[in-house]
PDB file of C-alpha atoms in Angstrom:
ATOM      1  CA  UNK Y1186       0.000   0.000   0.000  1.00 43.00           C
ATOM      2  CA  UNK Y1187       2.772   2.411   1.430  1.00 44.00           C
ATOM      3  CA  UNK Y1188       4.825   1.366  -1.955  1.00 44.00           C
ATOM      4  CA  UNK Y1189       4.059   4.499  -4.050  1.00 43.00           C
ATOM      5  CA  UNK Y1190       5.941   6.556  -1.222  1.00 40.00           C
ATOM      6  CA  UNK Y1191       9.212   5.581  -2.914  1.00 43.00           C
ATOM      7  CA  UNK Y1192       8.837   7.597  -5.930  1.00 45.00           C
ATOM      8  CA  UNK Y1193      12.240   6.384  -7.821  1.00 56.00           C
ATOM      9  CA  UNK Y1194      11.577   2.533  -6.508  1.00 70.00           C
ATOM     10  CA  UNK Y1195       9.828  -0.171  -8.536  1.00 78.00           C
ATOM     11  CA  UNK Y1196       6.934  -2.269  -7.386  1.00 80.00           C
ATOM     12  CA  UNK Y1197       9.104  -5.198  -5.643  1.00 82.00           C
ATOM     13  CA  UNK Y1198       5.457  -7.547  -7.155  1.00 83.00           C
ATOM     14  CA  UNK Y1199       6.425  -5.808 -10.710  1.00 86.00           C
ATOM     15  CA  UNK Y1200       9.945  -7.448 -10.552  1.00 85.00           C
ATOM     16  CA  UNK Y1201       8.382 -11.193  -9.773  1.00 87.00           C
ATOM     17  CA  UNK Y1202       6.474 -11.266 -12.995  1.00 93.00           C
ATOM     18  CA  UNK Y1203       8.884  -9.483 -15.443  1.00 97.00           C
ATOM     19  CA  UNK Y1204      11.782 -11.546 -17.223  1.00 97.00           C
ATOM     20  CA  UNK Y1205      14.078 -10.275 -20.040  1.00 98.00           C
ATOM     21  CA  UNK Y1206      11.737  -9.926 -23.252  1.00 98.00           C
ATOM     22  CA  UNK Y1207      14.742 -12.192 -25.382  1.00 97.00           C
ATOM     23  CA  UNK Y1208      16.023 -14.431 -23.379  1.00 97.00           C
ATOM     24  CA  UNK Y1209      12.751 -14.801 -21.065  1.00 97.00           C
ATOM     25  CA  UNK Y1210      15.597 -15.246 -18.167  1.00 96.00           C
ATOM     26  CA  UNK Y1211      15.526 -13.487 -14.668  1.00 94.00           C
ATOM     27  CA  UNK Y1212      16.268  -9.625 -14.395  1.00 95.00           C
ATOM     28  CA  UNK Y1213      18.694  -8.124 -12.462  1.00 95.00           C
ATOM     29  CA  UNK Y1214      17.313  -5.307 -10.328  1.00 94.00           C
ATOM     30  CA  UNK Y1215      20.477  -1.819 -10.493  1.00 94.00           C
ATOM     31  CA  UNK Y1216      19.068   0.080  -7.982  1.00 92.00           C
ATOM     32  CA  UNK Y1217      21.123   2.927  -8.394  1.00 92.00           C
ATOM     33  CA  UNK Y1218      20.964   3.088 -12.365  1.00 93.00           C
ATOM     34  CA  UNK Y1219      17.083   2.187 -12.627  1.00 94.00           C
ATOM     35  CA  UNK Y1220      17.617  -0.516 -14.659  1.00 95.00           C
ATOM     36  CA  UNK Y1221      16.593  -4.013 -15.030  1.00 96.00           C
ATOM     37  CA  UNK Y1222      19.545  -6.266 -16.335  1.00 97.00           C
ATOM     38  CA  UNK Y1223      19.299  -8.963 -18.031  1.00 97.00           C
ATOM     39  CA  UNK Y1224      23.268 -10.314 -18.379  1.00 95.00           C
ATOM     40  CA  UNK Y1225      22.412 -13.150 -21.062  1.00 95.00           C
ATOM     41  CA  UNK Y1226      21.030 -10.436 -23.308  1.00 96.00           C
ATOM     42  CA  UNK Y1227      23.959  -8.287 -22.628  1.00 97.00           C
ATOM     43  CA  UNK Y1228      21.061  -5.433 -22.251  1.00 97.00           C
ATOM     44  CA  UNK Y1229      19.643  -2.852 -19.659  1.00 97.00           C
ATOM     45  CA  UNK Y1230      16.001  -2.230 -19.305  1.00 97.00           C
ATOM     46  CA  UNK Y1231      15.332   1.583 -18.415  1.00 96.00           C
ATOM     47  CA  UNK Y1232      13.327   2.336 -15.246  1.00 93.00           C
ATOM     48  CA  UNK Y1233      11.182   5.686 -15.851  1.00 89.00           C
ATOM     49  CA  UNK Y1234       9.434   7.223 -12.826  1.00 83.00           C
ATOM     50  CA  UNK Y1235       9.263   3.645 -11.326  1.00 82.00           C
ATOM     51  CA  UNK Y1236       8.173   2.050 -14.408  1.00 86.00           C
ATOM     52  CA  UNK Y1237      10.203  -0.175 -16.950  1.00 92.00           C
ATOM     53  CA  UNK Y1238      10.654  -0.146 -20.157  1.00 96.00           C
ATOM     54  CA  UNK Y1239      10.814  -3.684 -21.741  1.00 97.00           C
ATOM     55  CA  UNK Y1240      11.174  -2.418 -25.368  1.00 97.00           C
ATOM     56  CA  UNK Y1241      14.439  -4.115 -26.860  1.00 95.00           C
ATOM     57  CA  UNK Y1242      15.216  -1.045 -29.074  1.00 94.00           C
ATOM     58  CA  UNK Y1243      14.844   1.080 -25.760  1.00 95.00           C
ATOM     59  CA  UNK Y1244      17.680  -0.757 -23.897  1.00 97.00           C
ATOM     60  CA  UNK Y1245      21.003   0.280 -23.211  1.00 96.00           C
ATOM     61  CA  UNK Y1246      23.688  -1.974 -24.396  1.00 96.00           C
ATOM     62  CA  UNK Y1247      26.078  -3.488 -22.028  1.00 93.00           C
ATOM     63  CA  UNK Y1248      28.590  -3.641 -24.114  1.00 81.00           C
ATOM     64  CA  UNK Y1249      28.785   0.210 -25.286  1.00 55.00           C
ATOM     65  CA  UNK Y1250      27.996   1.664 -21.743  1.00 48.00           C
ATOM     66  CA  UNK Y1251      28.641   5.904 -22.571  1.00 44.00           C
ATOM     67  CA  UNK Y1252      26.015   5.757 -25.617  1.00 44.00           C
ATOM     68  CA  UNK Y1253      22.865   7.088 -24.812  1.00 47.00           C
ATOM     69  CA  UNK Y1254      21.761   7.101 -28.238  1.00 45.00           C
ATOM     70  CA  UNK Y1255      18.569   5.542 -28.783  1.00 45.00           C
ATOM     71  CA  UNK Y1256      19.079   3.359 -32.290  1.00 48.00           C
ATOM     72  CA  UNK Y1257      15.747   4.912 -33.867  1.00 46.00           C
ATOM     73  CA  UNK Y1258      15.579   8.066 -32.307  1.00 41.00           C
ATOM     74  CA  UNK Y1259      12.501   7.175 -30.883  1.00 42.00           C
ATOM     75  CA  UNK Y1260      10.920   9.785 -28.358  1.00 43.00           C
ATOM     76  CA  UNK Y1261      11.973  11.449 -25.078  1.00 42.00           C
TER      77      UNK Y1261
ATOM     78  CA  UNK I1122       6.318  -4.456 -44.245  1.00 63.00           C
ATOM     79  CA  UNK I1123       5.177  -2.735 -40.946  1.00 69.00           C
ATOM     80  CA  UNK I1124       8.009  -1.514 -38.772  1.00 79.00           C
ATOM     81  CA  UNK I1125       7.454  -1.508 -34.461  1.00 82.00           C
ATOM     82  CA  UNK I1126       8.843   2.052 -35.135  1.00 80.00           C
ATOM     83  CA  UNK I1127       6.147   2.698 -37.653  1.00 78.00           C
ATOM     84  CA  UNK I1128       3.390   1.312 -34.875  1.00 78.00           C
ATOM     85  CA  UNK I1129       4.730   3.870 -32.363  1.00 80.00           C
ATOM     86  CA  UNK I1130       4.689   6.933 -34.719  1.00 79.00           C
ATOM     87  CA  UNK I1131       1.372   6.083 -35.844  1.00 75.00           C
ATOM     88  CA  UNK I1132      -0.242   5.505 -32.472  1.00 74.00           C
ATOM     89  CA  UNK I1133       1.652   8.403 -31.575  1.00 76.00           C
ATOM     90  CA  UNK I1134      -0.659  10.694 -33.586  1.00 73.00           C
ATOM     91  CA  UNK I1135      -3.626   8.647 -33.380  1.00 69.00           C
ATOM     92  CA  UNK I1136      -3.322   8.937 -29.485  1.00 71.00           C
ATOM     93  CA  UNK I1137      -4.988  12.361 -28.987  1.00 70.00           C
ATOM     94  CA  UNK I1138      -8.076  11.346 -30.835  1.00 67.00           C
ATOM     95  CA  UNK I1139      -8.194   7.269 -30.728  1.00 66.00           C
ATOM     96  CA  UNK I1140     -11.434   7.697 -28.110  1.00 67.00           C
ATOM     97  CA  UNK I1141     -13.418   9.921 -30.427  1.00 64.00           C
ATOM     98  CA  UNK I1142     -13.034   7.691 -33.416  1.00 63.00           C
ATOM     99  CA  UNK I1143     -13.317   4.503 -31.845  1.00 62.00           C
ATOM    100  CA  UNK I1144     -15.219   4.729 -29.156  1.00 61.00           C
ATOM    101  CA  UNK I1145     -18.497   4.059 -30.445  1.00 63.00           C
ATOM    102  CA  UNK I1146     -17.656   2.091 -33.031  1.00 63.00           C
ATOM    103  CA  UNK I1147     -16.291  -0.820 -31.388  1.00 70.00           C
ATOM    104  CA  UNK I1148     -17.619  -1.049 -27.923  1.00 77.00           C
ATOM    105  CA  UNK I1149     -19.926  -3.776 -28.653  1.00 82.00           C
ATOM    106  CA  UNK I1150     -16.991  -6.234 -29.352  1.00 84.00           C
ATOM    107  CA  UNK I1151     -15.040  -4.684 -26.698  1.00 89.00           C
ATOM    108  CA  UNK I1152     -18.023  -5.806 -24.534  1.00 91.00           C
ATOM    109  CA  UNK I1153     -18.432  -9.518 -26.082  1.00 92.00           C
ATOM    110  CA  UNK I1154     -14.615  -9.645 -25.290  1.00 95.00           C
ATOM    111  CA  UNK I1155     -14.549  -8.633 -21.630  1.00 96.00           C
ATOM    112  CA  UNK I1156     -17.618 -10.891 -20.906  1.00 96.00           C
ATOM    113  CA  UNK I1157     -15.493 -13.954 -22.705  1.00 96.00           C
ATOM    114  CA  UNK I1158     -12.464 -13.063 -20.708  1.00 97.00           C
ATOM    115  CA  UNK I1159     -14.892 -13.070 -17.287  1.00 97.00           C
ATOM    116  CA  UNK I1160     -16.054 -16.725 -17.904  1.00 97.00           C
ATOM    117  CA  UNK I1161     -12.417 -17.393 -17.686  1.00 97.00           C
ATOM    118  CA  UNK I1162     -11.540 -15.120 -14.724  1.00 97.00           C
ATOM    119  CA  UNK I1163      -8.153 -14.505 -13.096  1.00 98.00           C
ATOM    120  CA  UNK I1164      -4.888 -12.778 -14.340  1.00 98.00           C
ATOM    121  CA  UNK I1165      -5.679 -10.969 -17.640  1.00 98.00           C
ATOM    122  CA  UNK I1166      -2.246  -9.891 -20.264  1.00 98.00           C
ATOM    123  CA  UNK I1167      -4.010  -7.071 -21.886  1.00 98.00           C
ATOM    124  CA  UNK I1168      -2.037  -6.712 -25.251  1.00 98.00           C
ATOM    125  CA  UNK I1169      -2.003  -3.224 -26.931  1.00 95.00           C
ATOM    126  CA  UNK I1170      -3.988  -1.736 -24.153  1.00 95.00           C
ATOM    127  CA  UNK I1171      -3.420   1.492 -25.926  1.00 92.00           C
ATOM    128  CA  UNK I1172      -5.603   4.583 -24.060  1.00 91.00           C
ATOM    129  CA  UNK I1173      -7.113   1.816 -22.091  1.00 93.00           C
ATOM    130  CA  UNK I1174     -10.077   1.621 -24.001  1.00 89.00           C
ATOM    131  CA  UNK I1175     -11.196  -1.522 -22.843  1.00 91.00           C
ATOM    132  CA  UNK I1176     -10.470  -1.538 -19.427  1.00 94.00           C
ATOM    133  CA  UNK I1177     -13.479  -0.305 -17.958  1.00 92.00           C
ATOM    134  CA  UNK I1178     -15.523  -2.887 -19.525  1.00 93.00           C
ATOM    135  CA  UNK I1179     -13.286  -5.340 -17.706  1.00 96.00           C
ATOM    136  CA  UNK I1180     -15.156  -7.315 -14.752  1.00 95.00           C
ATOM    137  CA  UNK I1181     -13.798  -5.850 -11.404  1.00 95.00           C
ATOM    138  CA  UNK I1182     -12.532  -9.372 -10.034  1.00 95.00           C
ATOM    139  CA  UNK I1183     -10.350  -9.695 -13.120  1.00 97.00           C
ATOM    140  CA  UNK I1184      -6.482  -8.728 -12.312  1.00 97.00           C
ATOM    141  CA  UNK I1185      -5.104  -6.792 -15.884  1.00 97.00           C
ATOM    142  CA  UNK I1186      -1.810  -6.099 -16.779  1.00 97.00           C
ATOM    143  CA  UNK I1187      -1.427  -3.948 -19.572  1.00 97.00           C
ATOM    144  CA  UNK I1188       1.188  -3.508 -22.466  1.00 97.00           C
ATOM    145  CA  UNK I1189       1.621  -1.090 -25.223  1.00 96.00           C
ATOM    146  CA  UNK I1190       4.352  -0.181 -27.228  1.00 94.00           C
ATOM    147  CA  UNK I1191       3.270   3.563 -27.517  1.00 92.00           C
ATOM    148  CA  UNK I1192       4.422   5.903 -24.683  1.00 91.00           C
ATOM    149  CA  UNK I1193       1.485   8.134 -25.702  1.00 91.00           C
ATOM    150  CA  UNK I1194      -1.369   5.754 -25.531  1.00 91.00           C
ATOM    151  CA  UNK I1195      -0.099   4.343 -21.954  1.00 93.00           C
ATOM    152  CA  UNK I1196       0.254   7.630 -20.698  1.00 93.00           C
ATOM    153  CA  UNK I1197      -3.734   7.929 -21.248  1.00 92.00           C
ATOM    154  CA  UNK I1198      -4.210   4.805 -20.242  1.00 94.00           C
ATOM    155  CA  UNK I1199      -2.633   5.612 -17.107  1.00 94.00           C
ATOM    156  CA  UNK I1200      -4.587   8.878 -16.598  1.00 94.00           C
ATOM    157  CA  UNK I1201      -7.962   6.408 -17.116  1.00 93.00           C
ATOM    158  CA  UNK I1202      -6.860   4.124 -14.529  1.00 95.00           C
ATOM    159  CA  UNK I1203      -5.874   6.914 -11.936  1.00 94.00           C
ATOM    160  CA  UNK I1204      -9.080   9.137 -12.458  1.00 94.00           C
ATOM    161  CA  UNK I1205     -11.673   6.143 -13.122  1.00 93.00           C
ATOM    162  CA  UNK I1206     -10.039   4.742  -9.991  1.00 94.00           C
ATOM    163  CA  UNK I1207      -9.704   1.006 -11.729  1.00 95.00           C
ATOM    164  CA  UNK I1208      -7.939  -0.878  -8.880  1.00 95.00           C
ATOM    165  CA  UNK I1209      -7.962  -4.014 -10.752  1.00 95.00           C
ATOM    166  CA  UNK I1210      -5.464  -2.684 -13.328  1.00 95.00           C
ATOM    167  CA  UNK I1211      -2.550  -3.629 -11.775  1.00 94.00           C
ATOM    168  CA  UNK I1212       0.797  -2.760 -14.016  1.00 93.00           C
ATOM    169  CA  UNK I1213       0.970  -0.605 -17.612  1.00 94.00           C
ATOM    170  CA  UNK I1214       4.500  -1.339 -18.965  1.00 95.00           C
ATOM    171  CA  UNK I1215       6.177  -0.678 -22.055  1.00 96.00           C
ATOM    172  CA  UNK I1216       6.586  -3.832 -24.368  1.00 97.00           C
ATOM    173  CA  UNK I1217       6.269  -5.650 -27.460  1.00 97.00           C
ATOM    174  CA  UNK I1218       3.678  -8.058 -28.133  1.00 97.00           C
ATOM    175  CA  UNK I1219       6.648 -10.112 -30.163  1.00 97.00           C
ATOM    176  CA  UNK I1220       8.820  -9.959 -27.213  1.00 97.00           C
ATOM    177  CA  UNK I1221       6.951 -10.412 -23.766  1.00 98.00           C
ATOM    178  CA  UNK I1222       8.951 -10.136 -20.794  1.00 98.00           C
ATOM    179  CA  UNK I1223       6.358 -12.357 -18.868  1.00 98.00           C
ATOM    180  CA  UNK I1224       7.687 -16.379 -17.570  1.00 97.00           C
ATOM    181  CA  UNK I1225       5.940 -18.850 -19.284  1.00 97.00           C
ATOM    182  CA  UNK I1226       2.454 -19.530 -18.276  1.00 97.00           C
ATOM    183  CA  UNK I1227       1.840 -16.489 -16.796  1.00 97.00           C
ATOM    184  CA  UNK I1228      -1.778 -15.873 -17.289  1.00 98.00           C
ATOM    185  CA  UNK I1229      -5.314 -16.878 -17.410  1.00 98.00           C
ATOM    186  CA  UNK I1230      -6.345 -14.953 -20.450  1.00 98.00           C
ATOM    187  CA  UNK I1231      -4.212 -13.094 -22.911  1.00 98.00           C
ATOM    188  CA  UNK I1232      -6.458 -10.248 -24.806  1.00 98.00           C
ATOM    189  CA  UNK I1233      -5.433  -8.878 -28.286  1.00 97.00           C
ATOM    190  CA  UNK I1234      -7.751  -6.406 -29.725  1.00 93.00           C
ATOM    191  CA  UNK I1235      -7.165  -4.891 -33.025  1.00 88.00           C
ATOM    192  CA  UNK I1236      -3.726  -6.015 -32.382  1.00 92.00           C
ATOM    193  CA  UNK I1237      -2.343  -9.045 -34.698  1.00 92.00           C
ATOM    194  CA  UNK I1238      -2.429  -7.294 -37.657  1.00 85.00           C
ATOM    195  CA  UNK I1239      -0.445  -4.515 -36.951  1.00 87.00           C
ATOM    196  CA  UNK I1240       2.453  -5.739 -35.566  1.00 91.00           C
ATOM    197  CA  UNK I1241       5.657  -6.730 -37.705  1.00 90.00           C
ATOM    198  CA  UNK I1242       5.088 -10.362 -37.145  1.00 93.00           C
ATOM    199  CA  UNK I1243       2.306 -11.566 -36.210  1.00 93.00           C
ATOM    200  CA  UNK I1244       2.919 -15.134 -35.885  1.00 94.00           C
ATOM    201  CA  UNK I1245       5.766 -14.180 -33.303  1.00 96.00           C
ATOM    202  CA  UNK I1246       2.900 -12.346 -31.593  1.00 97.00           C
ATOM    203  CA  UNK I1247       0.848 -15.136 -30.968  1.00 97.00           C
ATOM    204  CA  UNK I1248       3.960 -17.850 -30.536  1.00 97.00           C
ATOM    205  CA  UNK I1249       4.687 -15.086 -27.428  1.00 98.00           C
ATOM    206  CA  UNK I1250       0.200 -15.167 -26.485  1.00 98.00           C
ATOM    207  CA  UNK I1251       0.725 -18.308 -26.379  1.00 98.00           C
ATOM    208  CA  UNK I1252       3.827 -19.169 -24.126  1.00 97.00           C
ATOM    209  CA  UNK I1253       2.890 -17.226 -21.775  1.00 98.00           C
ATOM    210  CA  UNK I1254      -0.896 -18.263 -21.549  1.00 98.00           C
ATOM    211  CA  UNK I1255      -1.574 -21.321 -18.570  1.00 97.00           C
ATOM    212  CA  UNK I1256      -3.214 -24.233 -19.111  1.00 96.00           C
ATOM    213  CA  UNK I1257      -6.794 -24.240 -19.332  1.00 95.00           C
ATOM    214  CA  UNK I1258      -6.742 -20.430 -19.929  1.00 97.00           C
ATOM    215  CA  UNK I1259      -8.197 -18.819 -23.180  1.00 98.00           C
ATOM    216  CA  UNK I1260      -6.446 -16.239 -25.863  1.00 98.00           C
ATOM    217  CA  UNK I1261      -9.450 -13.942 -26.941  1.00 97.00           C
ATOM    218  CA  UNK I1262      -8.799 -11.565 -30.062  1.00 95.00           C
ATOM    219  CA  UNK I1263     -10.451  -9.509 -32.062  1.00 91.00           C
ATOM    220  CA  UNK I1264      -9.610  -9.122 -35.180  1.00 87.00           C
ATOM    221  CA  UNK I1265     -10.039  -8.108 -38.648  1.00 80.00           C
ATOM    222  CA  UNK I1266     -10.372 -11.572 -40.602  1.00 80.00           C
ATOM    223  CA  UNK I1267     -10.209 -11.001 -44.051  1.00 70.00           C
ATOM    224  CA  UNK I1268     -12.322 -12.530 -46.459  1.00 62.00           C
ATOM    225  CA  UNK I1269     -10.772 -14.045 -49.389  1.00 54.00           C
ATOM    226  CA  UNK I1270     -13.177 -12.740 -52.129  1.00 53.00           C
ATOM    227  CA  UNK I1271     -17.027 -11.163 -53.161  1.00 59.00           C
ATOM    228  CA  UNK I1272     -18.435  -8.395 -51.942  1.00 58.00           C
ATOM    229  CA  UNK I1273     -17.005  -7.823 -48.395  1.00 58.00           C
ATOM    230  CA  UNK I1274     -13.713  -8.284 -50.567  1.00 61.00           C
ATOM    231  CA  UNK I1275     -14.413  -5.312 -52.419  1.00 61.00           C
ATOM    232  CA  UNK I1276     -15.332  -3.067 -48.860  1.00 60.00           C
ATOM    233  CA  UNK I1277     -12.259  -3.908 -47.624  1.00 60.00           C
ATOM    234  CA  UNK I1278     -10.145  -2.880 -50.064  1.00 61.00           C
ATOM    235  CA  UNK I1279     -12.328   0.458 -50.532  1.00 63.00           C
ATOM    236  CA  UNK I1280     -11.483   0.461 -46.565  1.00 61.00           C
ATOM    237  CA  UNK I1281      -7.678   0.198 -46.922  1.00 60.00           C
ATOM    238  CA  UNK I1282      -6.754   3.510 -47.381  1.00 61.00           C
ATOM    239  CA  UNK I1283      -8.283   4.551 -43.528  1.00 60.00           C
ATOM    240  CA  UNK I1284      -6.754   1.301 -41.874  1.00 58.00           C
ATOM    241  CA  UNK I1285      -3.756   1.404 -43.273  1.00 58.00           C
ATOM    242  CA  UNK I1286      -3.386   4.897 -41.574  1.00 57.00           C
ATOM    243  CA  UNK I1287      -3.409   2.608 -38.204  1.00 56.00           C
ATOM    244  CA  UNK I1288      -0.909   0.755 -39.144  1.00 54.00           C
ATOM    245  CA  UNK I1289      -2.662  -2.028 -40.081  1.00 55.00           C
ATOM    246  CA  UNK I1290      -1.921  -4.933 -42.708  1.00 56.00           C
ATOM    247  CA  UNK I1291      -4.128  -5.035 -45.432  1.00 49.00           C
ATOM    248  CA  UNK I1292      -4.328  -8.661 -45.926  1.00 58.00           C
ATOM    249  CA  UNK I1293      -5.328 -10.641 -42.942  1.00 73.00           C
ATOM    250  CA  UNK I1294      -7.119 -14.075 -43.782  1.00 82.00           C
ATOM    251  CA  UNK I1295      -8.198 -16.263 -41.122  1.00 87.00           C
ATOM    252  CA  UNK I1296      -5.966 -19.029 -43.042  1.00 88.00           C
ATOM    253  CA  UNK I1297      -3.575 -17.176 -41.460  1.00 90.00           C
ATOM    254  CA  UNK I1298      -4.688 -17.720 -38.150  1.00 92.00           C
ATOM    255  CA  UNK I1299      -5.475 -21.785 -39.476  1.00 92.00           C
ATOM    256  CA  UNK I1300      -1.584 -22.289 -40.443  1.00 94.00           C
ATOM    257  CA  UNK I1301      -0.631 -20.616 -37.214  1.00 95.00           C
ATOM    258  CA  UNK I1302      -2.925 -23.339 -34.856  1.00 95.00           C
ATOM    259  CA  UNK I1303      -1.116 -25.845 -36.864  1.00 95.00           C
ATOM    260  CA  UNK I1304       2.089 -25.496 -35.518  1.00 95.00           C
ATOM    261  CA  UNK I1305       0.412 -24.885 -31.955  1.00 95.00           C
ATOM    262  CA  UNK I1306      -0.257 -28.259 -30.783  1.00 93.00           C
ATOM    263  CA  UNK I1307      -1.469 -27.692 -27.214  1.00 94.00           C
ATOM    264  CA  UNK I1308      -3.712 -24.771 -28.436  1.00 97.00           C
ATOM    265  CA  UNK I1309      -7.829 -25.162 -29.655  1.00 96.00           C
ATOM    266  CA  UNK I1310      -9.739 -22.409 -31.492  1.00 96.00           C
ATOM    267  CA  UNK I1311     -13.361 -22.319 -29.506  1.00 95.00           C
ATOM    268  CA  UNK I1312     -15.001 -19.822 -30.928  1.00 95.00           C
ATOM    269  CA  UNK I1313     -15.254 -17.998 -34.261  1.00 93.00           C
ATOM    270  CA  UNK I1314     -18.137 -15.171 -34.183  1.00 90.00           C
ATOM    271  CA  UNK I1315     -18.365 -12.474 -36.725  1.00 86.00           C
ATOM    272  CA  UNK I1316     -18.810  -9.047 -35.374  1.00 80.00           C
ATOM    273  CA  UNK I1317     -19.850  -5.576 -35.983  1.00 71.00           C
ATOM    274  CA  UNK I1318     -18.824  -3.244 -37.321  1.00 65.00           C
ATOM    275  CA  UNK I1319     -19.783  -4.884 -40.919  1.00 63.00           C
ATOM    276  CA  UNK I1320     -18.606  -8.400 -39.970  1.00 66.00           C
ATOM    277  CA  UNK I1321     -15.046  -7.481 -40.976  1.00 73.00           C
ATOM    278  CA  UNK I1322     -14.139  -8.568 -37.159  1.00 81.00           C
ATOM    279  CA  UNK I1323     -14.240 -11.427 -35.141  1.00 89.00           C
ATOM    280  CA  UNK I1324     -13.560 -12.509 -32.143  1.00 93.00           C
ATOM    281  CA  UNK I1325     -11.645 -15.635 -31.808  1.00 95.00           C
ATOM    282  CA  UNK I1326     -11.232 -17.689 -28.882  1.00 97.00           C
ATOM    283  CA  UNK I1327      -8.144 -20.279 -28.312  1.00 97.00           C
ATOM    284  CA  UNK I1328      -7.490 -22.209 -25.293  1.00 97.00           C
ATOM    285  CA  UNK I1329      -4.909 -24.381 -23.737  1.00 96.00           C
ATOM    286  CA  UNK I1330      -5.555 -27.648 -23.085  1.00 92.00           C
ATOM    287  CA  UNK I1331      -3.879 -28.898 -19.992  1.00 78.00           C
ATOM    288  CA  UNK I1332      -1.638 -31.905 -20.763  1.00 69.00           C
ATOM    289  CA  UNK I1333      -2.098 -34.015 -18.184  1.00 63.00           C
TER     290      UNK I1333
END
């Protein structure tokens, strides 16, 4: 209930159900980067006011960790 | 060849004004589709949820999580849930219906409307509706079924010009939809029923059988 008080957090019962979108494996939860990573997919899934992005063209790239391009300019 | 890219711009636009011109037109399978996905009860994947649309229609004892790919349409969706007060909607996340970030097995119904035929692949689409759906649970769609020739032939192409500005695929038999099941041996279609408006939808109905 008291959940929402943590404004940058993620809904701990959000975590439980997600998986990486590719490799349907577990999700690593980077607390301080507000991402979800998913290590076999080499990719990090942006958190955005406590909610995540699972869109594979959205991800950062753990191999190329200064871009911050998005690949299709897509918005925000 | 429909790009994810080319979904998102196009919902993009179409999110300031999707209510107005759909609305009315199709709440009656909206409704049909909701009371289908009641019968089944439990956790429901909604699957384009878009301005969330449909979620009011959605029995109260139902839990929904919703995907979209379009920022835009979630972010309505989100002001529907928070001002209509829908406690039963549970998550809105970001995703692609190609590439759901659910375990297998996850839900009791997985709801597509007006969604296979506008995403790149479709067949990857419902591969992923159906991985994640549990036995004994149901994947409801509605669709446009294309008809293969005569007269509703002929609408539909005079209609292709306005769909197409969704985003959607011009040519969507229910062979399709046949060829698919085929390789989808745990899976059953149920139900078949033509719906307004002009009978170019339908909503289908697939469920799991439980294998043991």
């Amino acid at each position: 209930m008291n959940e929402q008080s943590v404004p940058s957090g993620i809904d701990p019962k959000l975590l439980e159900i997600l998986v990486c979108p590719l490799t349907k494996q577990a999700l690593r939860y980077d607390r301080e980067h507000q991402e979800l990573v998913s290590a076999a997919a080499g990719l990090a899934f942006p958190i955005r006011d406590g909610i995540p992005i699972m869109l594979v063209d959205e991800a950062r790239r753990l191999d190329d960790a200064a871009s911050t391009t998005r690949p299709e300019g897509a918005a925000q | 060849m429909i790009r994810t890219q080319d979904v998102k711009r196009s919902y993009r636009r179409w999110a300031p004004v999707y209510d107005i011109v759909f609305g009315k037109l199709f709440a009656h399978p909206r409704r049909e589709a909701a009371e289908a996905a009641a019968r089944v009860g439990g956790r429901l994947l909604e699957v384009g949820v878009g301005t969330g649309i449909a979620l009011t229609a959605y029995a109260p004892s139902l839990s929904i999580v919703g995907i979209d790919v379009s920022r835009e349409m979630l972010a309505r969706a989100r002001l529907r849930v928070a001002s209509l007060g829908l406690a039963h909607v549970e998550d809105l996340i970001e995703m692609d219906a190609q590439d759901l970030a659910f375990p297998d097995g996850s839900f009791d119904v997985v709801m597509a409307q007006y969604v296979v035929n506008t995403v790149p692949d479709p067949d990857a689409a419902l591969d992923e509706f159906a991985r994640v759906l549990r036995p004994g649970g149901e994947i409801i769609l509605v669709n446009r079924v294309g008809a293969a020739a005569g007269p509703r032939r002929a609408v539909e192409r005079g209609l292709q010009p306005i769909v197409e500005r969704l985003g959607w695929r011009s040519e969507f038999p229910f062979e399709r939809f046949e060829r698919w099941l085929g390789r989808q041996p745990s899976l059953r279609l149920v139900e078949r029923r033509a719906m307004p408006p002009f009978g170019h939808f339908a909503l289908l109905r697939f469920t799991r059988i439980d294998p043991s």
